[in-house]
Amino acid sequence: MDCARSALTSLRAHAFRSFLTALGIAIGVAAVISIVSIVQGLSYTISMQFESLGSNSITIRSFTPLREQMLGRNAKLTEADLQAIRHKVNGVSHITPVLFDPGDSTSRVGYRSRNAMTRVFGVGASYIDVNRIYPQQGRFFSQDDDARRRLVCIVGTEVIENLELPKPGLGEFVRVGEEWCKVIGVMERRGELFGFSQDDYILLPFSTMQRLLGGSREYDIQVQLQLEDPERSDVVIDRIRRVLREQHKLQGAQADDFRVQTSEQLSASFNTILDSVTLVAAGIVGISLLVGGIGIMNIMLVSVTERTREIGILKALGARRADILLQFLIEAIVICLFGGVIGVAIGYGVGSLIAAIIPGMPSVYMPAWVVCISVGFSVAVGVLFGILPATKAARLDPIEALRYE
């Protein structure tokens, strides 16, 4: 307690110098915190979106290796594959095809004299059950809409704004490609991500999309489904693989020409990339912490020189080498701890400001482990760079120290 009290008294006596020394650590910690909190906010937002799909969501898409693509061979998932999964795989509660326009011929949409570009894709009636996104106005497609290839559509809120449709837009006719489709529903707003709108799209019934693209061709589709029991996902995925391999006539040694991915796998892949980015960025800006630590060591060495007579008096009064060592070590730790706390606050503020300035950027997210690591690292810097000055002070000869001018 005496060592701690002496250390704090010394820091108060040189408050401005102590503050400037702590500022070096604060800047380093702030840089790390701002980078990590932005990336973690991005990761948290993406994870929440994947979790909204549930752990029992599966997406199946075709896969063609680059070598095969160069030879002009492209794998496809067809409607026949969809029907095979639907009838031969047990444990599936909802299943829907998703058909994108490979040539963007339906991406140009219009209303009266207004024109815009948007994403257009065809889906089944179970799309909302699989993706857990629902109309905020109107209704979704029925099985009858799909079977009869009705020219109806459901729009995102951004499409209504871009085409200046009278709100809420229900009952209006929108031109998709060369056809006019009646708006029967408006999907709930999802906001922006990475600066891109998640509400700028038009949904058509799957069969209607085939009609617009030309029904004579077989198009590559995606298949999305929900499982009845998430615990049996491995069994269901294995069954899907066997059914599709049978459909595509793949022999034992041939690789799959499709990919089966769960929402958890997609989230894990994305988070792996973000974690790598976080480590690299934090490592780069963490160099400033090293610079701050060296600054602390220099200041503490100067302090030892200035307080040589004081150290001599303490030793003459009975202070042990360990007492002197501990006092100077506590001073270094307190400076780093103070700088670390200030750095966390500044870093979070800077991160929030950057996230607010960049359009569509998710809010920052700072988990507890980030704060603990940052503050803990600050203390470690104090110990590491405080040992040399503290050792130098502890080893001073009391007689020589008292004679020091």
Tab-separated table of N, CA and C in Angstrom, residues 150-311:
chain	number	residue	atom	x	y	z
A	150	ARG	N	-49.269	-16.467	-63.403
A	150	ARG	CA	-49.901	-15.146	-63.393
A	150	ARG	C	-48.843	-14.043	-63.406
A	151	LEU	N	-49.168	-12.955	-64.071
A	151	LEU	CA	-48.274	-11.798	-64.148
A	151	LEU	C	-48.513	-10.900	-62.930
A	152	VAL	N	-48.058	-11.396	-61.797
A	152	VAL	CA	-48.152	-10.647	-60.539
A	152	VAL	C	-46.739	-10.547	-59.964
A	153	CYS	N	-46.517	-9.573	-59.099
A	153	CYS	CA	-45.177	-9.399	-58.511
A	153	CYS	C	-45.288	-8.823	-57.111
A	154	ILE	N	-44.213	-8.985	-56.375
A	154	ILE	CA	-44.073	-8.407	-55.046
A	154	ILE	C	-42.798	-7.576	-55.055
A	155	VAL	N	-42.865	-6.361	-54.540
A	155	VAL	CA	-41.749	-5.422	-54.677
A	155	VAL	C	-41.175	-5.075	-53.313
A	156	GLY	N	-39.895	-4.701	-53.327
A	156	GLY	CA	-39.259	-4.148	-52.146
A	156	GLY	C	-39.596	-2.668	-52.035
A	157	THR	N	-39.446	-2.112	-50.855
A	157	THR	CA	-39.822	-0.705	-50.632
A	157	THR	C	-38.991	0.257	-51.473
A	158	GLU	N	-37.751	-0.127	-51.779
A	158	GLU	CA	-36.880	0.747	-52.571
A	158	GLU	C	-37.415	0.899	-53.995
A	159	VAL	N	-38.038	-0.161	-54.527
A	159	VAL	CA	-38.590	-0.109	-55.892
A	159	VAL	C	-39.724	0.908	-55.960
A	160	ILE	N	-40.536	0.958	-54.920
A	160	ILE	CA	-41.645	1.918	-54.886
A	160	ILE	C	-41.106	3.345	-54.953
A	161	GLU	N	-40.008	3.594	-54.222
A	161	GLU	CA	-39.411	4.937	-54.218
A	161	GLU	C	-38.755	5.247	-55.562
A	162	ASN	N	-38.041	4.279	-56.140
A	162	ASN	CA	-37.337	4.517	-57.402
A	162	ASN	C	-38.293	4.763	-58.565
A	163	LEU	N	-39.407	4.031	-58.582
A	163	LEU	CA	-40.369	4.170	-59.676
A	163	LEU	C	-41.463	5.181	-59.364
A	164	GLU	N	-41.426	5.731	-58.133
A	164	GLU	CA	-42.412	6.725	-57.696
A	164	GLU	C	-43.833	6.192	-57.830
A	165	LEU	N	-44.023	4.964	-57.357
A	165	LEU	CA	-45.368	4.393	-57.345
A	165	LEU	C	-46.211	5.073	-56.274
A	166	PRO	N	-47.514	5.243	-56.533
A	166	PRO	CA	-48.382	5.776	-55.478
A	166	PRO	C	-48.400	4.805	-54.302
A	167	LYS	N	-48.103	5.296	-53.110
A	167	LYS	CA	-48.068	4.411	-51.948
A	167	LYS	C	-49.475	3.996	-51.545
A	168	PRO	N	-49.680	2.743	-51.128
A	168	PRO	CA	-48.649	1.724	-50.884
A	168	PRO	C	-48.200	0.977	-52.138
A	169	GLY	N	-48.778	1.267	-53.300
A	169	GLY	CA	-48.335	0.623	-54.534
A	169	GLY	C	-49.133	-0.596	-54.920
A	170	LEU	N	-50.006	-1.092	-54.063
A	170	LEU	CA	-50.797	-2.288	-54.368
A	170	LEU	C	-51.769	-2.002	-55.510
A	171	GLY	N	-51.863	-2.953	-56.432
A	171	GLY	CA	-52.789	-2.819	-57.557
A	171	GLY	C	-52.204	-2.109	-58.763
A	172	GLU	N	-51.018	-1.496	-58.616
A	172	GLU	CA	-50.367	-0.828	-59.749
A	172	GLU	C	-49.693	-1.869	-60.649
A	173	PHE	N	-49.468	-1.475	-61.910
A	173	PHE	CA	-48.825	-2.372	-62.863
A	173	PHE	C	-47.409	-1.873	-63.163
A	174	VAL	N	-46.450	-2.758	-62.985
A	174	VAL	CA	-45.035	-2.453	-63.192
A	174	VAL	C	-44.537	-3.263	-64.387
A	175	ARG	N	-43.782	-2.605	-65.252
A	175	ARG	CA	-43.228	-3.318	-66.402
A	175	ARG	C	-41.944	-4.026	-65.999
A	176	VAL	N	-41.927	-5.339	-66.190
A	176	VAL	CA	-40.748	-6.155	-65.923
A	176	VAL	C	-40.328	-6.790	-67.244
A	177	GLY	N	-39.193	-6.365	-67.754
A	177	GLY	CA	-38.808	-6.822	-69.094
A	177	GLY	C	-39.785	-6.281	-70.121
A	178	GLU	N	-40.485	-7.182	-70.766
A	178	GLU	CA	-41.473	-6.783	-71.779
A	178	GLU	C	-42.905	-7.009	-71.313
A	179	GLU	N	-43.100	-7.403	-70.057
A	179	GLU	CA	-44.440	-7.707	-69.545
A	179	GLU	C	-44.826	-6.744	-68.439
A	180	TRP	N	-46.135	-6.583	-68.255
A	180	TRP	CA	-46.662	-5.750	-67.169
A	180	TRP	C	-47.194	-6.658	-66.070
A	181	CYS	N	-46.702	-6.451	-64.857
A	181	CYS	CA	-47.076	-7.299	-63.725
A	181	CYS	C	-47.793	-6.465	-62.666
A	182	LYS	N	-48.812	-7.045	-62.100
A	182	LYS	CA	-49.593	-6.359	-61.070
A	182	LYS	C	-48.930	-6.532	-59.704
A	183	VAL	N	-48.789	-5.417	-58.974
A	183	VAL	CA	-48.191	-5.456	-57.631
A	183	VAL	C	-49.237	-5.946	-56.640
A	184	ILE	N	-48.957	-7.092	-56.003
A	184	ILE	CA	-49.919	-7.651	-55.037
A	184	ILE	C	-49.377	-7.607	-53.604
A	185	GLY	N	-48.108	-7.197	-53.448
A	185	GLY	CA	-47.548	-7.154	-52.104
A	185	GLY	C	-46.281	-6.307	-52.049
A	186	VAL	N	-45.988	-5.812	-50.856
A	186	VAL	CA	-44.772	-5.037	-50.607
A	186	VAL	C	-44.049	-5.703	-49.435
A	187	MET	N	-42.781	-6.073	-49.656
A	187	MET	CA	-42.038	-6.781	-48.619
A	187	MET	C	-41.580	-5.832	-47.513
A	188	GLU	N	-41.370	-6.383	-46.338
A	188	GLU	CA	-40.930	-5.581	-45.196
A	188	GLU	C	-39.525	-5.041	-45.435
A	189	ARG	N	-39.277	-3.858	-44.893
A	189	ARG	CA	-38.001	-3.178	-45.112
A	189	ARG	C	-36.899	-3.851	-44.292
A	190	ARG	N	-35.711	-3.990	-44.943
A	190	ARG	CA	-34.565	-4.610	-44.272
A	190	ARG	C	-33.370	-3.666	-44.161
A	191	GLY	N	-33.408	-2.504	-44.806
A	191	GLY	CA	-32.337	-1.526	-44.676
A	191	GLY	C	-31.174	-1.791	-45.616
A	192	GLU	N	-30.032	-1.161	-45.297
A	192	GLU	CA	-28.840	-1.260	-46.136
A	192	GLU	C	-27.773	-2.106	-45.462
A	193	LEU	N	-26.906	-2.677	-46.296
A	193	LEU	CA	-25.766	-3.445	-45.818
A	193	LEU	C	-24.615	-3.204	-46.774
A	194	PHE	N	-23.442	-2.792	-46.232
A	194	PHE	CA	-22.279	-2.433	-47.049
A	194	PHE	C	-22.607	-1.301	-48.015
A	195	GLY	N	-23.588	-0.469	-47.710
A	195	GLY	CA	-23.955	0.611	-48.616
A	195	GLY	C	-24.916	0.194	-49.705
A	196	PHE	N	-25.326	-1.076	-49.730
A	196	PHE	CA	-26.244	-1.565	-50.754
A	196	PHE	C	-27.618	-1.815	-50.129
A	197	SER	N	-28.637	-1.430	-50.863
A	197	SER	CA	-29.998	-1.605	-50.370
A	197	SER	C	-30.403	-3.064	-50.427
A	198	GLN	N	-31.044	-3.542	-49.366
A	198	GLN	CA	-31.605	-4.891	-49.346
A	198	GLN	C	-33.087	-4.890	-49.704
A	199	ASP	N	-33.581	-3.734	-50.129
A	199	ASP	CA	-35.009	-3.604	-50.451
A	199	ASP	C	-35.242	-3.264	-51.914
A	200	ASP	N	-34.197	-3.372	-52.729
A	200	ASP	CA	-34.311	-3.026	-54.145
A	200	ASP	C	-34.401	-4.310	-54.967
A	201	TYR	N	-35.585	-4.908	-55.032
A	201	TYR	CA	-35.777	-6.156	-55.774
A	201	TYR	C	-37.265	-6.355	-56.071
A	202	ILE	N	-37.518	-7.233	-57.014
A	202	ILE	CA	-38.883	-7.626	-57.369
A	202	ILE	C	-38.943	-9.144	-57.405
A	203	LEU	N	-39.943	-9.710	-56.758
A	203	LEU	CA	-40.167	-11.151	-56.766
A	203	LEU	C	-41.294	-11.494	-57.720
A	204	LEU	N	-41.092	-12.533	-58.505
A	204	LEU	CA	-42.114	-13.065	-59.396
A	204	LEU	C	-42.372	-14.520	-59.041
A	205	PRO	N	-43.567	-15.050	-59.342
A	205	PRO	CA	-43.750	-16.503	-59.198
A	205	PRO	C	-42.738	-17.240	-60.067
A	206	PHE	N	-42.286	-18.379	-59.598
A	206	PHE	CA	-41.235	-19.118	-60.303
A	206	PHE	C	-41.623	-19.406	-61.755
A	207	SER	N	-42.820	-19.888	-61.978
A	207	SER	CA	-43.259	-20.212	-63.347
A	207	SER	C	-43.388	-18.963	-64.201
A	208	THR	N	-43.782	-17.851	-63.587
A	208	THR	CA	-43.878	-16.585	-64.331
A	208	THR	C	-42.493	-16.125	-64.771
A	209	MET	N	-41.497	-16.296	-63.904
A	209	MET	CA	-40.129	-15.946	-64.273
A	209	MET	C	-39.651	-16.803	-65.434
A	210	GLN	N	-39.988	-18.098	-65.411
A	210	GLN	CA	-39.642	-18.970	-66.536
A	210	GLN	C	-40.306	-18.482	-67.818
A	211	ARG	N	-41.548	-18.044	-67.683
A	211	ARG	CA	-42.289	-17.529	-68.856
A	211	ARG	C	-41.601	-16.293	-69.430
A	212	LEU	N	-41.160	-15.382	-68.558
A	212	LEU	CA	-40.505	-14.161	-69.037
A	212	LEU	C	-39.156	-14.463	-69.690
A	213	LEU	N	-38.451	-15.480	-69.167
A	213	LEU	CA	-37.145	-15.814	-69.715
A	213	LEU	C	-37.231	-16.687	-70.962
A	214	GLY	N	-38.377	-17.312	-71.152
A	214	GLY	CA	-38.534	-18.226	-72.287
A	214	GLY	C	-38.593	-19.651	-71.779
A	215	GLY	N	-39.748	-20.257	-71.838
A	215	GLY	CA	-39.978	-21.560	-71.220
A	215	GLY	C	-39.292	-22.717	-71.903
A	216	SER	N	-38.699	-22.522	-73.073
A	216	SER	CA	-38.105	-23.638	-73.808
A	216	SER	C	-36.736	-24.038	-73.273
A	217	ARG	N	-36.104	-23.195	-72.443
A	217	ARG	CA	-34.766	-23.483	-71.928
A	217	ARG	C	-34.817	-23.960	-70.488
A	218	GLU	N	-33.796	-24.748	-70.110
A	218	GLU	CA	-33.633	-25.151	-68.724
A	218	GLU	C	-32.615	-24.234	-68.074
A	219	TYR	N	-33.043	-23.521	-67.043
A	219	TYR	CA	-32.172	-22.552	-66.402
A	219	TYR	C	-31.599	-23.123	-65.106
A	220	ASP	N	-30.452	-22.600	-64.744
A	220	ASP	CA	-29.797	-22.986	-63.495
A	220	ASP	C	-30.525	-22.310	-62.340
A	221	ILE	N	-30.961	-23.073	-61.369
A	221	ILE	CA	-31.708	-22.511	-60.245
A	221	ILE	C	-30.956	-22.786	-58.938
A	222	GLN	N	-31.366	-22.077	-57.907
A	222	GLN	CA	-30.962	-22.403	-56.542
A	222	GLN	C	-32.146	-23.065	-55.853
A	223	VAL	N	-31.849	-23.881	-54.874
A	223	VAL	CA	-32.904	-24.513	-54.078
A	223	VAL	C	-32.663	-24.135	-52.619
A	224	GLN	N	-33.673	-23.583	-51.979
A	224	GLN	CA	-33.593	-23.241	-50.563
A	224	GLN	C	-34.647	-24.038	-49.818
A	225	LEU	N	-34.282	-24.519	-48.631
A	225	LEU	CA	-35.245	-25.336	-47.886
A	225	LEU	C	-35.048	-25.158	-46.385
A	226	GLN	N	-36.115	-25.510	-45.666
A	226	GLN	CA	-36.090	-25.519	-44.199
A	226	GLN	C	-36.290	-26.944	-43.728
A	227	LEU	N	-35.525	-27.316	-42.679
A	227	LEU	CA	-35.630	-28.653	-42.116
A	227	LEU	C	-36.678	-28.693	-41.009
A	228	GLU	N	-37.285	-29.854	-40.853
A	228	GLU	CA	-38.226	-30.024	-39.749
A	228	GLU	C	-37.496	-30.095	-38.415
A	229	ASP	N	-36.327	-30.756	-38.422
A	229	ASP	CA	-35.545	-30.933	-37.196
A	229	ASP	C	-34.090	-30.566	-37.471
A	230	PRO	N	-33.597	-29.455	-36.918
A	230	PRO	CA	-32.201	-29.051	-37.153
A	230	PRO	C	-31.185	-30.099	-36.694
A	231	GLU	N	-31.559	-30.922	-35.727
A	231	GLU	CA	-30.633	-31.932	-35.216
A	231	GLU	C	-30.334	-33.004	-36.260
A	232	ARG	N	-31.198	-33.149	-37.250
A	232	ARG	CA	-31.008	-34.172	-38.281
A	232	ARG	C	-30.443	-33.584	-39.568
A	233	SER	N	-29.824	-32.407	-39.476
A	233	SER	CA	-29.338	-31.731	-40.683
A	233	SER	C	-28.302	-32.571	-41.432
A	234	ASP	N	-27.399	-33.236	-40.695
A	234	ASP	CA	-26.368	-34.048	-41.357
A	234	ASP	C	-26.990	-35.191	-42.151
A	235	VAL	N	-28.014	-35.816	-41.582
A	235	VAL	CA	-28.688	-36.932	-42.261
A	235	VAL	C	-29.385	-36.442	-43.525
A	236	VAL	N	-30.077	-35.302	-43.418
A	236	VAL	CA	-30.810	-34.755	-44.565
A	236	VAL	C	-29.836	-34.312	-45.659
A	237	ILE	N	-28.733	-33.641	-45.265
A	237	ILE	CA	-27.755	-33.191	-46.258
A	237	ILE	C	-27.137	-34.378	-46.987
A	238	ASP	N	-26.841	-35.448	-46.243
A	238	ASP	CA	-26.292	-36.649	-46.878
A	238	ASP	C	-27.286	-37.241	-47.878
A	239	ARG	N	-28.576	-37.231	-47.523
A	239	ARG	CA	-29.602	-37.753	-48.424
A	239	ARG	C	-29.730	-36.864	-49.665
A	240	ILE	N	-29.649	-35.556	-49.485
A	240	ILE	CA	-29.710	-34.630	-50.627
A	240	ILE	C	-28.557	-34.895	-51.585
A	241	ARG	N	-27.358	-35.091	-51.034
A	241	ARG	CA	-26.190	-35.367	-51.881
A	241	ARG	C	-26.390	-36.627	-52.695
A	242	ARG	N	-26.909	-37.673	-52.060
A	242	ARG	CA	-27.107	-38.930	-52.783
A	242	ARG	C	-28.145	-38.786	-53.887
A	243	VAL	N	-29.228	-38.054	-53.585
A	243	VAL	CA	-30.282	-37.852	-54.592
A	243	VAL	C	-29.747	-37.054	-55.778
A	244	LEU	N	-29.012	-35.979	-55.523
A	244	LEU	CA	-28.503	-35.143	-56.608
A	244	LEU	C	-27.418	-35.865	-57.406
A	245	ARG	N	-26.590	-36.647	-56.744
A	245	ARG	CA	-25.576	-37.422	-57.480
A	245	ARG	C	-26.253	-38.440	-58.400
A	246	GLU	N	-27.319	-39.004	-57.909
A	246	GLU	CA	-28.093	-39.942	-58.748
A	246	GLU	C	-28.732	-39.208	-59.915
A	247	GLN	N	-29.267	-38.005	-59.649
A	247	GLN	CA	-29.895	-37.215	-60.704
A	247	GLN	C	-28.886	-36.820	-61.785
A	248	HIS	N	-27.685	-36.468	-61.355
A	248	HIS	CA	-26.657	-35.988	-62.284
A	248	HIS	C	-25.766	-37.110	-62.811
A	249	LYS	N	-26.110	-38.380	-62.411
A	249	LYS	CA	-25.383	-39.559	-62.899
A	249	LYS	C	-23.871	-39.461	-62.609
A	250	LEU	N	-23.551	-39.072	-61.395
A	250	LEU	CA	-22.150	-38.966	-60.985
A	250	LEU	C	-21.686	-40.294	-60.399
A	251	GLN	N	-20.519	-40.755	-60.834
A	251	GLN	CA	-19.966	-42.007	-60.343
A	251	GLN	C	-19.220	-41.755	-59.026
A	252	GLY	N	-18.769	-42.829	-58.394
A	252	GLY	CA	-18.154	-42.724	-57.075
A	252	GLY	C	-16.967	-41.799	-56.990
A	253	ALA	N	-16.100	-41.788	-57.999
A	253	ALA	CA	-14.887	-40.978	-57.942
A	253	ALA	C	-15.109	-39.541	-58.383
A	254	GLN	N	-16.238	-39.256	-58.990
A	254	GLN	CA	-16.497	-37.906	-59.501
A	254	GLN	C	-16.919	-36.972	-58.368
A	255	ALA	N	-16.419	-35.746	-58.436
A	255	ALA	CA	-16.756	-34.746	-57.410
A	255	ALA	C	-18.174	-34.220	-57.625
A	256	ASP	N	-18.761	-33.728	-56.563
A	256	ASP	CA	-20.102	-33.130	-56.656
A	256	ASP	C	-20.061	-31.898	-57.555
A	257	ASP	N	-21.081	-31.741	-58.387
A	257	ASP	CA	-21.203	-30.527	-59.203
A	257	ASP	C	-22.240	-29.585	-58.604
A	258	PHE	N	-22.345	-29.621	-57.276
A	258	PHE	CA	-23.279	-28.764	-56.538
A	258	PHE	C	-22.704	-28.545	-55.147
A	259	ARG	N	-23.235	-27.564	-54.446
A	259	ARG	CA	-22.818	-27.272	-53.081
A	259	ARG	C	-24.056	-27.191	-52.198
A	260	VAL	N	-23.976	-27.851	-51.042
A	260	VAL	CA	-25.052	-27.806	-50.051
A	260	VAL	C	-24.515	-27.074	-48.837
A	261	GLN	N	-25.108	-25.934	-48.512
A	261	GLN	CA	-24.596	-25.113	-47.411
A	261	GLN	C	-25.723	-24.741	-46.448
A	262	THR	N	-25.417	-24.819	-45.166
A	262	THR	CA	-26.367	-24.355	-44.151
A	262	THR	C	-26.090	-22.890	-43.848
A	263	SER	N	-27.035	-22.231	-43.213
A	263	SER	CA	-26.838	-20.821	-42.843
A	263	SER	C	-25.682	-20.688	-41.860
A	264	GLU	N	-25.475	-21.697	-41.003
A	264	GLU	CA	-24.366	-21.654	-40.052
A	264	GLU	C	-23.024	-21.736	-40.771
A	265	GLN	N	-22.938	-22.559	-41.812
A	265	GLN	CA	-21.692	-22.663	-42.580
A	265	GLN	C	-21.381	-21.359	-43.298
A	266	LEU	N	-22.414	-20.751	-43.881
A	266	LEU	CA	-22.213	-19.475	-44.561
A	266	LEU	C	-21.738	-18.407	-43.579
A	267	SER	N	-22.373	-18.381	-42.402
A	267	SER	CA	-21.983	-17.413	-41.375
A	267	SER	C	-20.556	-17.663	-40.896
A	268	ALA	N	-20.195	-18.955	-40.702
A	268	ALA	CA	-18.849	-19.290	-40.242
A	268	ALA	C	-17.796	-18.892	-41.273
A	269	SER	N	-18.088	-19.118	-42.561
A	269	SER	CA	-17.142	-18.745	-43.620
A	269	SER	C	-16.924	-17.238	-43.635
A	270	PHE	N	-18.013	-16.495	-43.502
A	270	PHE	CA	-17.914	-15.041	-43.515
A	270	PHE	C	-17.141	-14.542	-42.300
A	271	ASN	N	-17.426	-15.128	-41.141
A	271	ASN	CA	-16.752	-14.686	-39.921
A	271	ASN	C	-15.262	-15.033	-39.935
A	272	THR	N	-14.897	-16.138	-40.592
A	272	THR	CA	-13.485	-16.492	-40.712
A	272	THR	C	-12.725	-15.413	-41.484
A	273	ILE	N	-13.339	-14.935	-42.556
A	273	ILE	CA	-12.713	-13.868	-43.343
A	273	ILE	C	-12.584	-12.599	-42.509
A	274	LEU	N	-13.661	-12.241	-41.808
A	274	LEU	CA	-13.636	-11.018	-40.996
A	274	LEU	C	-12.624	-11.125	-39.854
A	275	ASP	N	-12.502	-12.312	-39.256
A	275	ASP	CA	-11.541	-12.483	-38.168
A	275	ASP	C	-10.109	-12.291	-38.676
A	276	SER	N	-9.840	-12.789	-39.877
A	276	SER	CA	-8.508	-12.611	-40.461
A	276	SER	C	-8.228	-11.134	-40.708
A	277	VAL	N	-9.238	-10.434	-41.236
A	277	VAL	CA	-9.087	-8.993	-41.469
A	277	VAL	C	-8.848	-8.262	-40.152
A	278	THR	N	-9.585	-8.658	-39.117
A	278	THR	CA	-9.440	-8.020	-37.801
A	278	THR	C	-8.038	-8.208	-37.241
A	279	LEU	N	-7.519	-9.431	-37.331
A	279	LEU	CA	-6.189	-9.706	-36.796
A	279	LEU	C	-5.111	-8.906	-37.522
A	280	VAL	N	-5.210	-8.863	-38.858
A	280	VAL	CA	-4.210	-8.118	-39.635
A	280	VAL	C	-4.278	-6.632	-39.303
A	281	ALA	N	-5.504	-6.080	-39.308
A	281	ALA	CA	-5.660	-4.643	-39.024
A	281	ALA	C	-5.218	-4.305	-37.606
A	282	ALA	N	-5.615	-5.145	-36.645
A	282	ALA	CA	-5.233	-4.892	-35.254
A	282	ALA	C	-3.719	-5.010	-35.074
A	283	GLY	N	-3.095	-5.949	-35.800
A	283	GLY	CA	-1.647	-6.094	-35.718
A	283	GLY	C	-0.912	-4.871	-36.237
A	284	ILE	N	-1.439	-4.311	-37.337
A	284	ILE	CA	-0.801	-3.135	-37.924
A	284	ILE	C	-0.898	-1.931	-36.989
A	285	VAL	N	-2.132	-1.653	-36.536
A	285	VAL	CA	-2.289	-0.484	-35.658
A	285	VAL	C	-1.714	-0.756	-34.273
A	286	GLY	N	-1.528	-2.053	-33.927
A	286	GLY	CA	-0.947	-2.376	-32.631
A	286	GLY	C	0.509	-1.955	-32.510
A	287	ILE	N	1.143	-1.659	-33.645
A	287	ILE	CA	2.520	-1.162	-33.607
A	287	ILE	C	2.590	0.142	-32.810
A	288	SER	N	1.501	0.930	-32.882
A	288	SER	CA	1.484	2.189	-32.135
A	288	SER	C	1.541	1.933	-30.628
A	289	LEU	N	1.017	0.772	-30.188
A	289	LEU	CA	1.132	0.426	-28.769
A	289	LEU	C	2.598	0.185	-28.397
A	290	LEU	N	3.345	-0.420	-29.301
A	290	LEU	CA	4.770	-0.641	-29.062
A	290	LEU	C	5.503	0.683	-28.929
A	291	VAL	N	5.143	1.623	-29.830
A	291	VAL	CA	5.761	2.957	-29.778
A	291	VAL	C	5.421	3.639	-28.446
A	292	GLY	N	4.156	3.515	-28.020
A	292	GLY	CA	3.749	4.107	-26.741
A	292	GLY	C	4.493	3.490	-25.579
A	293	GLY	N	4.736	2.164	-25.641
A	293	GLY	CA	5.470	1.488	-24.575
A	293	GLY	C	6.901	1.974	-24.473
A	294	ILE	N	7.526	2.173	-25.636
A	294	ILE	CA	8.899	2.699	-25.638
A	294	ILE	C	8.934	4.111	-25.057
A	295	GLY	N	7.895	4.896	-25.368
A	295	GLY	CA	7.796	6.243	-24.801
A	295	GLY	C	7.709	6.206	-23.288
A	296	ILE	N	6.945	5.270	-22.759
A	296	ILE	CA	6.817	5.134	-21.304
A	296	ILE	C	8.170	4.770	-20.687
A	297	MET	N	8.884	3.841	-21.333
A	297	MET	CA	10.185	3.439	-20.809
A	297	MET	C	11.139	4.624	-20.760
A	298	ASN	N	11.134	5.439	-21.804
A	298	ASN	CA	12.015	6.609	-21.834
A	298	ASN	C	11.675	7.589	-20.719
A	299	ILE	N	10.380	7.873	-20.557
A	299	ILE	CA	9.954	8.812	-19.517
A	299	ILE	C	10.315	8.288	-18.128
A	300	MET	N	10.112	6.982	-17.931
A	300	MET	CA	10.424	6.408	-16.622
A	300	MET	C	11.933	6.434	-16.351
A	301	LEU	N	12.746	6.234	-17.390
A	301	LEU	CA	14.202	6.326	-17.208
A	301	LEU	C	14.619	7.738	-16.822
A	302	VAL	N	13.985	8.724	-17.456
A	302	VAL	CA	14.243	10.122	-17.102
A	302	VAL	C	13.814	10.380	-15.659
A	303	SER	N	12.663	9.792	-15.276
A	303	SER	CA	12.158	9.974	-13.914
A	303	SER	C	13.122	9.382	-12.892
A	304	VAL	N	13.702	8.230	-13.216
A	304	VAL	CA	14.674	7.611	-12.309
A	304	VAL	C	15.872	8.539	-12.106
A	305	THR	N	16.344	9.128	-13.197
A	305	THR	CA	17.488	10.038	-13.107
A	305	THR	C	17.145	11.261	-12.261
A	306	GLU	N	15.948	11.817	-12.478
A	306	GLU	CA	15.536	13.016	-11.745
A	306	GLU	C	15.374	12.728	-10.241
A	307	ARG	N	14.981	11.515	-9.917
A	307	ARG	CA	14.632	11.198	-8.527
A	307	ARG	C	15.712	10.351	-7.847
A	308	THR	N	16.933	10.466	-8.337
A	308	THR	CA	18.029	9.677	-7.757
A	308	THR	C	18.209	9.964	-6.265
A	309	ARG	N	18.219	11.244	-5.902
A	309	ARG	CA	18.380	11.596	-4.478
A	309	ARG	C	17.207	11.058	-3.652
A	310	GLU	N	15.997	11.162	-4.210
A	310	GLU	CA	14.811	10.642	-3.498
A	310	GLU	C	14.963	9.148	-3.236
A	311	ILE	N	15.463	8.413	-4.248
A	311	ILE	CA	15.660	6.970	-4.089
A	311	ILE	C	16.708	6.694	-3.019
